Amino acid sequence: MHRPADSLPRGIRERRLFLIKLSYAFLYLSAPSHQVLNQLDCVAQALEIEVEIVHVPTLIMITLSDGKISPNQTRFVRANGRISLTALSQVHNVVREVSHDNLSCTTGTEMLTAIVAAKPIYNTYLRCFFAFLCSSIICGTAFGGSPIDLGVGGLCSAVLTLASLRGKDSVLDSVYEITMAMLVSFTARGVSSIRGSLFCYSAISSAGVVSILPGFMILTSALELFSKHMLCGSARLVYALIYSFILSFSLMIGSDIWFLMDAQARHMYDHVNPPIVEYAHIGLTSLNGTWANQTIFGAIAVTNTTVAPINIVKGCYREPDWPWWRQPLPWWAMTFLVPTYLVFSSLNSMHNLRRCKELFVMVLFACISYAVNTLANRYVKRVTFSTTAGALTIALLGNGYSRLFRGSAFTSMVTGVTFLVPSGIANAGGLSQTYVDDVAQYQTGFVLAIHMLQVAIGVTLGLSLGQFIVYTFGSKKKSAHFAF
């Protein structure tokens, strides 16, 4: 005879409640989705709970079973939040202590509740400042922006971040990012239309919307598919690809709106960036000879040999005799800009500045990964190979650090992994491109999605290979492996 759920032994109720609260914390803090099932299964095994877990985006279904003691219970846990590195690290520590019987389930549940209910460690305006600095730096380091492009790209990203954090209307949540992308593109085209080509449209628009790129989602979906989590991985991947198409078309619409308002701007763009090759379909009719009165159809390509490709740097037109403040950043600027970006990117992901040791490890691993990625792209011009090399490097460092020093592999790796996304997109040809006809318009939309998919595949291969190398030898971990 089954007992009611409330009459279960206290220990079983506490363990079940801890598992449910842990599921909510994973969803709310954006834990790596391909590891959520493994985490929960390991915790349930350590706590000796019989469960069946199904994970779909933003939802976890938990079926609790305890043989003949009580009937099966199905709990639906739903949450959607933003990544918080410090909170995820705290959750990982709680899980490890409970799994090793150093903490009771009741204490662990109370700690998880406090972690989830805690206020963000940085306020809205400070996070906008972080977004401004990150986008300004990424504008110059990844998208070929000049010193005067940095401020405009960072300002666009800060406004977009402010609108995201301040937005409370659930009706507009689904369209605000697309609308903001149009406004960013409109602004970038407007400032780039100033006579003299002072600003670069491609660099400003790319840096302005880089914070809303679904690169992290495509990465996690690829990791889920690689882990054979077909349901969750395929759903995320399809959504992210469709979102990429819509985002790319939004950038085009914003640019076109400005061109409609300012026809001179379009003429200026065609003058500065004439198409290198133009195709025309023609028909030639012979008036005499053997082929008299017969028409031959074909295509002719006209090449513009006056265009100097060396003056185009990552989609930005740069004359060699322009002053330094209109040129791309020199290579030596990366030595201090990249670490600065990584620091503020970690803070923007809600890492506590007081945890200096973890921050140093995150930045160090990310810098090494970026150096390997850059060198690989220099000698082998393949995006998948360069991102695989960078991801393999950070996977070896992060998982090795977790195994040797008992640190959190995920928090030590996440900054470097997310930095591979804009770097890989830039190596693949950039984010924002201007089209000259209807065919190129649709090609541009697909190119953005393909670029991010290439980067995600490369990162997935590198992370999986690095994890395999580190954990092939040695003893097995009792607690769940918290990493990419």
Coordinates of C-alpha atoms in Angstrom, one line a residue:
M1 CA 0.0 0.0 0.0
H2 CA 1.4 3.4 -1.0
R3 CA 1.9 6.2 1.5
P4 CA 0.9 9.8 0.8
A5 CA 3.8 12.0 -0.3
D6 CA 3.6 14.0 3.0
S7 CA 4.0 10.8 5.1
L8 CA 7.4 9.9 3.5
P9 CA 10.3 9.5 5.8
R10 CA 11.9 12.9 6.5
G11 CA 15.2 11.9 5.0
I12 CA 13.6 11.1 1.6
R13 CA 11.6 14.3 1.5
E14 CA 14.8 16.3 2.2
R15 CA 16.8 14.6 -0.5
R16 CA 14.0 15.1 -3.0
L17 CA 13.6 18.7 -2.1
F18 CA 17.3 19.3 -2.6
L19 CA 17.2 17.7 -6.0
I20 CA 14.3 19.9 -7.1
K21 CA 15.9 23.0 -5.8
L22 CA 19.2 22.1 -7.5
S23 CA 17.3 21.7 -10.8
Y24 CA 15.8 25.2 -10.4
A25 CA 19.2 26.6 -9.6
F26 CA 20.7 25.1 -12.8
L27 CA 18.0 26.6 -15.0
Y28 CA 17.9 30.0 -13.3
L29 CA 21.7 30.4 -13.4
S30 CA 22.2 29.1 -17.0
A31 CA 24.3 26.1 -16.1
P32 CA 25.8 24.3 -19.1
S33 CA 22.7 22.6 -20.4
H34 CA 24.4 19.5 -21.8
Q35 CA 25.8 18.7 -18.3
V36 CA 22.5 19.3 -16.4
L37 CA 21.3 15.7 -16.8
N38 CA 24.6 14.2 -15.8
Q39 CA 24.8 16.5 -12.8
L40 CA 21.3 15.6 -11.6
D41 CA 21.8 11.9 -12.2
C42 CA 25.1 11.9 -10.3
V43 CA 23.5 13.8 -7.4
A44 CA 20.5 11.4 -7.4
Q45 CA 22.8 8.4 -7.3
A46 CA 24.9 9.9 -4.5
L47 CA 21.7 10.6 -2.5
E48 CA 20.2 7.2 -3.4
I49 CA 17.1 8.6 -5.0
E50 CA 15.3 6.8 -7.8
V51 CA 14.4 9.4 -10.5
E52 CA 13.8 9.8 -14.2
I53 CA 14.7 13.2 -15.6
V54 CA 13.8 14.8 -18.9
H55 CA 15.4 18.1 -19.8
V56 CA 14.0 20.4 -22.5
P57 CA 14.9 24.1 -22.9
T58 CA 13.9 26.1 -19.8
L59 CA 12.1 23.0 -18.3
I60 CA 13.1 19.9 -16.3
M61 CA 10.6 17.1 -15.6
I62 CA 11.5 15.0 -12.6
T63 CA 9.7 11.7 -11.9
L64 CA 10.4 10.6 -8.3
S65 CA 10.0 6.9 -7.5
D66 CA 10.7 5.0 -4.3
G67 CA 9.5 1.5 -5.0
K68 CA 6.5 0.5 -2.9
I69 CA 6.9 3.2 -0.3
S70 CA 5.0 5.9 -2.2
P71 CA 3.5 6.5 -5.6
N72 CA 5.5 8.2 -8.3
Q73 CA 5.6 11.9 -8.3
T74 CA 6.3 14.1 -11.3
R75 CA 7.6 17.6 -10.7
F76 CA 7.9 20.3 -13.4
V77 CA 10.7 22.8 -12.8
R78 CA 10.8 25.8 -15.0
A79 CA 13.1 28.8 -15.0
N80 CA 15.0 31.1 -17.3
G81 CA 17.7 33.4 -16.3
R82 CA 21.1 34.9 -17.0
I83 CA 24.5 33.3 -16.4
S84 CA 26.1 34.1 -13.1
L85 CA 29.6 32.7 -12.7
T86 CA 30.0 33.3 -8.9
A87 CA 26.6 31.8 -8.1
L88 CA 27.3 28.7 -10.3
S89 CA 30.6 28.2 -8.6
Q90 CA 28.8 28.4 -5.2
V91 CA 26.2 25.9 -6.4
H92 CA 29.0 23.5 -7.5
N93 CA 30.6 23.7 -4.1
V94 CA 27.3 22.9 -2.4
V95 CA 26.7 19.9 -4.7
R96 CA 30.2 18.6 -4.0
E97 CA 29.8 19.0 -0.2
V98 CA 26.4 17.3 -0.2
S99 CA 27.5 14.5 -2.5
H100 CA 30.5 13.8 -0.1
D101 CA 28.2 13.8 3.0
N102 CA 29.9 16.9 4.3
L103 CA 26.6 18.8 4.3
S104 CA 23.1 17.7 5.0
C105 CA 20.4 18.0 2.3
T106 CA 18.5 20.4 4.5
T107 CA 21.5 22.8 4.8
G108 CA 22.2 22.3 1.1
T109 CA 18.7 23.3 0.2
E110 CA 18.8 26.4 2.4
M111 CA 22.1 27.4 0.8
L112 CA 20.7 26.9 -2.7
T113 CA 17.7 29.0 -1.9
A114 CA 19.9 31.8 -0.6
I115 CA 22.1 31.7 -3.7
V116 CA 19.1 31.9 -6.1
A117 CA 17.4 34.6 -4.1
A118 CA 20.5 36.8 -3.8
K119 CA 20.5 40.1 -5.6
P120 CA 22.9 40.6 -8.6
I121 CA 26.3 41.6 -7.3
Y122 CA 26.4 44.5 -9.9
N123 CA 23.7 47.0 -10.6
T124 CA 22.2 47.8 -14.0
Y125 CA 24.3 50.8 -14.8
L126 CA 27.6 49.0 -13.8
R127 CA 26.6 46.1 -16.1
C128 CA 26.0 48.6 -18.9
F129 CA 29.4 50.0 -18.3
F130 CA 30.9 46.5 -18.5
A131 CA 29.0 46.0 -21.8
F132 CA 30.3 49.3 -23.1
L133 CA 34.0 48.4 -22.4
C134 CA 33.6 44.9 -23.8
S135 CA 32.0 45.9 -27.0
S136 CA 34.4 48.8 -27.5
I137 CA 37.4 46.5 -27.2
I138 CA 35.9 43.7 -29.3
C139 CA 35.2 46.3 -32.0
G140 CA 38.9 46.9 -32.4
T141 CA 40.3 43.5 -31.6
A142 CA 37.9 41.3 -33.6
F143 CA 36.1 43.4 -36.2
G144 CA 38.8 45.8 -37.4
G145 CA 37.5 49.0 -35.9
S146 CA 39.6 52.1 -35.6
P147 CA 40.0 54.1 -32.3
I148 CA 37.1 56.4 -33.2
D149 CA 34.9 53.4 -34.0
L150 CA 35.3 51.9 -30.5
G151 CA 33.2 54.5 -28.6
V152 CA 30.3 54.3 -31.0
G153 CA 30.2 50.5 -31.0
G154 CA 30.4 50.4 -27.2
L155 CA 27.7 53.0 -26.8
C156 CA 25.3 51.0 -29.0
S157 CA 26.0 47.9 -27.0
A158 CA 25.5 49.8 -23.7
V159 CA 22.1 51.1 -24.8
L160 CA 21.1 47.6 -26.0
T161 CA 22.1 46.2 -22.6
L162 CA 20.2 48.9 -20.7
A163 CA 17.0 48.1 -22.7
S164 CA 17.5 44.4 -22.0
L165 CA 17.9 44.8 -18.3
R166 CA 15.2 47.5 -17.9
G167 CA 12.6 45.8 -20.1
K168 CA 9.7 44.5 -18.0
D169 CA 7.0 44.2 -20.6
S170 CA 6.7 40.5 -21.4
V171 CA 4.8 41.3 -24.7
L172 CA 7.9 43.1 -26.0
D173 CA 10.5 40.7 -24.8
S174 CA 10.4 38.6 -28.0
V175 CA 10.9 41.6 -30.3
Y176 CA 13.1 44.0 -28.4
E177 CA 16.4 42.4 -29.4
I178 CA 15.4 42.5 -33.1
T179 CA 14.2 46.1 -32.9
M180 CA 17.4 47.1 -31.1
A181 CA 19.5 45.4 -33.7
M182 CA 17.7 47.5 -36.4
L183 CA 18.4 50.6 -34.4
V184 CA 22.1 49.7 -34.0
S185 CA 22.4 49.1 -37.7
F186 CA 20.6 52.3 -38.5
T187 CA 22.9 54.3 -36.2
A188 CA 26.0 52.6 -37.6
R189 CA 25.0 53.3 -41.2
G190 CA 24.2 56.9 -40.2
V191 CA 27.6 57.7 -38.7
S192 CA 29.4 55.7 -41.4
S193 CA 27.7 58.0 -44.0
I194 CA 29.5 61.0 -42.7
R195 CA 31.6 62.4 -45.5
G196 CA 35.2 61.2 -45.5
S197 CA 34.3 57.7 -44.3
L198 CA 35.3 58.5 -40.7
F199 CA 33.5 55.5 -39.2
C200 CA 33.2 51.9 -40.3
Y201 CA 29.7 50.4 -40.5
S202 CA 30.8 46.8 -40.3
A203 CA 32.8 47.3 -37.1
I204 CA 30.3 49.4 -35.3
S205 CA 27.2 47.3 -36.1
S206 CA 29.0 44.0 -35.3
A207 CA 30.3 45.3 -32.0
G208 CA 26.9 46.8 -31.1
V209 CA 25.0 43.5 -31.4
V210 CA 27.7 41.0 -30.4
S211 CA 26.2 40.7 -26.9
I212 CA 22.9 39.3 -28.3
L213 CA 24.5 36.8 -30.7
P214 CA 23.2 33.3 -30.1
G215 CA 26.7 31.9 -30.3
F216 CA 26.6 30.5 -26.7
M217 CA 23.3 28.8 -27.5
I218 CA 24.6 27.3 -30.7
L219 CA 27.7 26.1 -28.8
T220 CA 25.6 24.4 -26.0
S221 CA 23.3 22.9 -28.6
A222 CA 26.2 21.4 -30.5
L223 CA 27.6 20.0 -27.2
E224 CA 24.2 18.5 -26.4
L225 CA 23.9 16.8 -29.8
F226 CA 27.5 15.6 -29.3
S227 CA 26.4 14.2 -25.9
K228 CA 23.4 12.5 -27.6
H229 CA 20.8 14.7 -25.9
M230 CA 18.8 14.9 -29.1
L231 CA 15.6 16.5 -27.9
C232 CA 17.1 19.6 -26.1
G233 CA 20.1 20.0 -28.5
S234 CA 18.0 19.9 -31.7
A235 CA 15.4 22.4 -30.3
R236 CA 18.1 24.9 -29.3
L237 CA 20.0 24.6 -32.5
V238 CA 17.0 25.2 -34.8
Y239 CA 15.9 28.2 -32.7
A240 CA 19.4 29.7 -32.7
L241 CA 19.8 29.3 -36.4
I242 CA 16.4 30.9 -37.2
Y243 CA 17.3 33.7 -34.7
S244 CA 20.6 34.2 -36.5
F245 CA 18.7 34.7 -39.9
I246 CA 16.3 37.1 -38.3
L247 CA 19.1 39.1 -36.6
S248 CA 21.0 39.3 -39.9
F249 CA 18.0 40.5 -41.8
S250 CA 17.3 43.1 -39.0
L251 CA 20.8 44.5 -39.6
M252 CA 20.0 44.8 -43.3
I253 CA 16.7 46.5 -42.7
G254 CA 18.3 49.1 -40.4
S255 CA 20.9 49.9 -43.0
D256 CA 18.3 50.1 -45.8
I257 CA 16.1 52.5 -43.8
W258 CA 19.0 54.9 -43.6
F259 CA 19.7 54.5 -47.3
L260 CA 16.0 55.3 -48.1
M261 CA 16.3 58.5 -46.0
D262 CA 19.7 59.5 -47.5
A263 CA 20.1 58.5 -51.1
Q264 CA 23.5 60.3 -51.2
A265 CA 24.8 57.8 -48.5
R266 CA 24.1 54.9 -50.9
H267 CA 25.9 56.6 -53.7
M268 CA 28.8 57.3 -51.4
Y269 CA 29.0 53.7 -50.3
D270 CA 29.0 52.4 -53.9
H271 CA 31.7 54.9 -54.8
V272 CA 34.0 53.8 -51.9
N273 CA 33.1 50.1 -52.1
P274 CA 32.3 49.3 -55.7
P275 CA 31.5 45.6 -56.4
I276 CA 34.6 43.8 -57.5
V277 CA 32.7 41.5 -59.9
E278 CA 29.4 42.2 -61.7
Y279 CA 27.5 39.5 -63.6
A280 CA 25.2 40.1 -66.5
H281 CA 23.0 37.7 -68.5
I282 CA 23.1 38.5 -72.2
G283 CA 21.9 37.2 -75.5
L284 CA 23.9 37.6 -78.7
T285 CA 22.1 37.3 -82.1
S286 CA 24.2 36.8 -85.3
L287 CA 23.1 38.9 -88.3
N288 CA 25.0 37.0 -90.9
G289 CA 27.3 34.1 -91.5
T290 CA 26.8 30.4 -90.7
W291 CA 24.9 31.2 -87.5
A292 CA 22.7 33.9 -88.9
N293 CA 19.5 34.8 -87.0
Q294 CA 20.5 32.5 -84.1
T295 CA 20.7 33.7 -80.6
I296 CA 23.3 32.5 -78.0
F297 CA 22.6 33.1 -74.4
G298 CA 25.2 33.3 -71.6
A299 CA 26.6 35.2 -68.7
I300 CA 29.4 37.7 -68.7
A301 CA 31.5 38.7 -65.7
V302 CA 33.0 42.2 -65.5
T303 CA 35.9 42.6 -63.0
N304 CA 36.7 45.9 -61.5
T305 CA 40.5 45.9 -61.4
T306 CA 40.6 49.4 -59.8
V307 CA 39.6 48.1 -56.4
A308 CA 42.5 47.4 -54.1
P309 CA 41.7 44.5 -51.7
I310 CA 44.5 45.5 -49.4
N311 CA 42.5 48.7 -48.4
I312 CA 39.6 46.5 -47.1
V313 CA 40.4 45.4 -43.5
K314 CA 37.7 43.1 -42.1
G315 CA 35.0 44.9 -44.1
C316 CA 36.3 48.4 -43.3
Y317 CA 37.8 50.7 -46.0
R318 CA 41.2 52.0 -44.9
E319 CA 43.4 54.2 -47.0
P320 CA 47.1 53.7 -46.2
D321 CA 47.8 57.4 -45.8
W322 CA 45.0 58.0 -43.3
P323 CA 46.1 59.1 -39.7
W324 CA 46.5 56.5 -36.9
W325 CA 43.1 57.2 -35.4
R326 CA 41.4 56.1 -38.6
Q327 CA 43.5 52.9 -38.9
P328 CA 42.9 49.4 -37.4
L329 CA 44.5 48.9 -34.0
P330 CA 48.2 47.7 -34.1
W331 CA 49.0 44.2 -33.2
W332 CA 50.8 45.2 -30.0
A333 CA 47.5 46.7 -28.7
M334 CA 46.2 43.2 -28.3
T335 CA 48.6 42.5 -25.5
F336 CA 46.7 44.7 -23.1
L337 CA 43.3 45.0 -24.7
V338 CA 42.6 41.3 -24.8
P339 CA 43.2 40.7 -21.0
T340 CA 41.2 43.9 -20.3
Y341 CA 38.3 42.6 -22.3
L342 CA 38.5 39.2 -20.6
V343 CA 38.4 40.8 -17.2
F344 CA 35.3 42.9 -17.9
S345 CA 33.7 40.0 -19.8
S346 CA 34.0 37.9 -16.7
L347 CA 32.6 40.7 -14.5
N348 CA 29.8 41.1 -17.0
S349 CA 29.0 37.4 -16.5
M350 CA 28.5 38.2 -12.8
H351 CA 31.8 37.0 -11.5
N352 CA 32.7 38.6 -8.1
L353 CA 35.7 40.9 -8.3
R354 CA 36.7 39.8 -4.8
R355 CA 37.5 36.3 -6.0
C356 CA 40.7 37.5 -7.5
K357 CA 42.3 34.1 -7.7
E358 CA 39.5 32.6 -9.8
L359 CA 39.5 35.7 -12.0
F360 CA 43.2 35.5 -12.6
V361 CA 42.9 31.8 -13.6
M362 CA 40.0 32.6 -16.0
V363 CA 41.8 35.4 -17.7
L364 CA 45.1 33.4 -17.9
F365 CA 43.4 30.4 -19.5
A366 CA 41.5 32.6 -21.9
C367 CA 44.6 34.5 -23.0
I368 CA 46.5 31.3 -23.8
S369 CA 43.5 30.0 -25.7
Y370 CA 43.2 33.2 -27.7
A371 CA 47.0 33.1 -28.5
V372 CA 46.7 29.5 -29.8
N373 CA 43.5 30.4 -31.8
T374 CA 45.3 33.4 -33.4
L375 CA 48.4 31.4 -34.4
A376 CA 46.4 28.6 -35.8
N377 CA 44.3 31.0 -37.9
R378 CA 47.4 32.6 -39.2
Y379 CA 49.0 29.5 -40.5
V380 CA 45.9 27.4 -41.3
K381 CA 43.1 29.6 -42.8
R382 CA 40.3 27.4 -41.6
V383 CA 37.9 28.6 -39.0
T384 CA 37.0 25.1 -37.7
F385 CA 40.6 24.2 -37.2
S386 CA 41.6 27.4 -35.4
T387 CA 38.6 27.3 -33.0
T388 CA 39.3 23.6 -32.4
A389 CA 42.8 24.4 -31.4
G390 CA 41.7 27.2 -29.1
A391 CA 39.0 25.1 -27.5
L392 CA 41.3 22.1 -27.0
T393 CA 43.8 24.3 -25.2
I394 CA 41.3 25.8 -22.8
A395 CA 39.7 22.3 -22.3
L396 CA 43.1 20.9 -21.3
L397 CA 43.8 23.8 -19.0
G398 CA 40.3 24.0 -17.4
N399 CA 39.8 20.3 -16.8
G400 CA 43.4 19.9 -15.6
Y401 CA 42.9 22.7 -13.2
S402 CA 39.7 21.1 -11.9
R403 CA 41.4 17.8 -11.4
L404 CA 44.6 18.9 -9.8
F405 CA 43.5 21.9 -7.7
R406 CA 39.8 20.9 -7.2
G407 CA 38.6 24.2 -8.8
S408 CA 35.5 24.6 -11.0
A409 CA 36.3 23.7 -14.6
F410 CA 33.2 25.5 -15.9
T411 CA 34.0 28.9 -14.4
S412 CA 37.6 28.7 -15.3
M413 CA 36.7 27.9 -19.0
V414 CA 33.6 29.9 -19.7
T415 CA 35.3 33.3 -20.4
G416 CA 37.7 31.8 -22.9
V417 CA 35.1 29.7 -24.6
T418 CA 32.7 32.6 -25.1
F419 CA 35.6 34.7 -26.4
L420 CA 36.2 32.1 -29.1
V421 CA 32.8 32.9 -30.6
P422 CA 33.4 36.5 -31.7
S423 CA 37.0 35.7 -32.6
G424 CA 35.9 32.8 -34.8
I425 CA 33.2 34.8 -36.5
A426 CA 35.7 37.6 -37.2
N427 CA 38.2 35.0 -38.7
A428 CA 35.3 33.6 -40.8
G429 CA 34.7 37.0 -42.5
G430 CA 32.9 39.1 -39.9
L431 CA 29.3 39.6 -38.8
S432 CA 27.8 42.4 -40.7
Q433 CA 28.1 42.8 -44.5
T434 CA 26.4 45.1 -47.0
Y435 CA 24.7 43.5 -49.9
V436 CA 24.3 44.9 -53.4
D437 CA 21.3 42.8 -54.7
D438 CA 18.5 40.5 -53.6
V439 CA 20.6 37.4 -53.9
A440 CA 23.4 38.8 -51.7
Q441 CA 20.8 39.9 -49.2
Y442 CA 19.7 36.3 -48.5
Q443 CA 23.3 35.0 -48.7
T444 CA 24.3 37.5 -46.0
G445 CA 21.6 36.1 -43.7
F446 CA 22.8 32.5 -44.2
V447 CA 26.4 33.4 -43.9
L448 CA 26.0 34.6 -40.3
A449 CA 24.4 31.4 -39.2
I450 CA 26.9 29.3 -41.1
H451 CA 29.8 31.2 -39.5
M452 CA 28.4 30.6 -36.0
L453 CA 27.8 26.9 -36.7
Q454 CA 31.3 26.5 -38.0
V455 CA 32.7 28.1 -34.8
A456 CA 30.4 25.9 -32.6
I457 CA 31.5 22.7 -34.3
G458 CA 35.1 23.6 -33.9
V459 CA 34.7 24.5 -30.2
T460 CA 32.7 21.3 -29.6
L461 CA 35.4 19.1 -31.0
G462 CA 38.1 20.9 -29.0
L463 CA 36.3 20.7 -25.7
S464 CA 35.3 17.1 -26.1
L465 CA 38.8 16.0 -27.1
G466 CA 40.3 18.0 -24.2
Q467 CA 37.9 16.4 -21.7
F468 CA 38.6 13.0 -23.1
I469 CA 42.4 13.4 -22.7
V470 CA 42.3 14.7 -19.2
Y471 CA 39.7 12.2 -17.8
T472 CA 40.9 9.1 -19.6
F473 CA 43.5 8.3 -16.9
G474 CA 43.1 8.4 -13.2
S475 CA 40.3 7.6 -10.7
K476 CA 36.7 8.5 -11.4
K477 CA 35.0 11.4 -9.7
K478 CA 32.3 10.7 -7.2
S479 CA 30.5 14.0 -7.8
A480 CA 29.3 15.3 -11.1
H481 CA 31.7 16.8 -13.5
F482 CA 30.9 20.5 -13.8
A483 CA 32.5 21.7 -17.0
F484 CA 31.8 22.2 -20.7

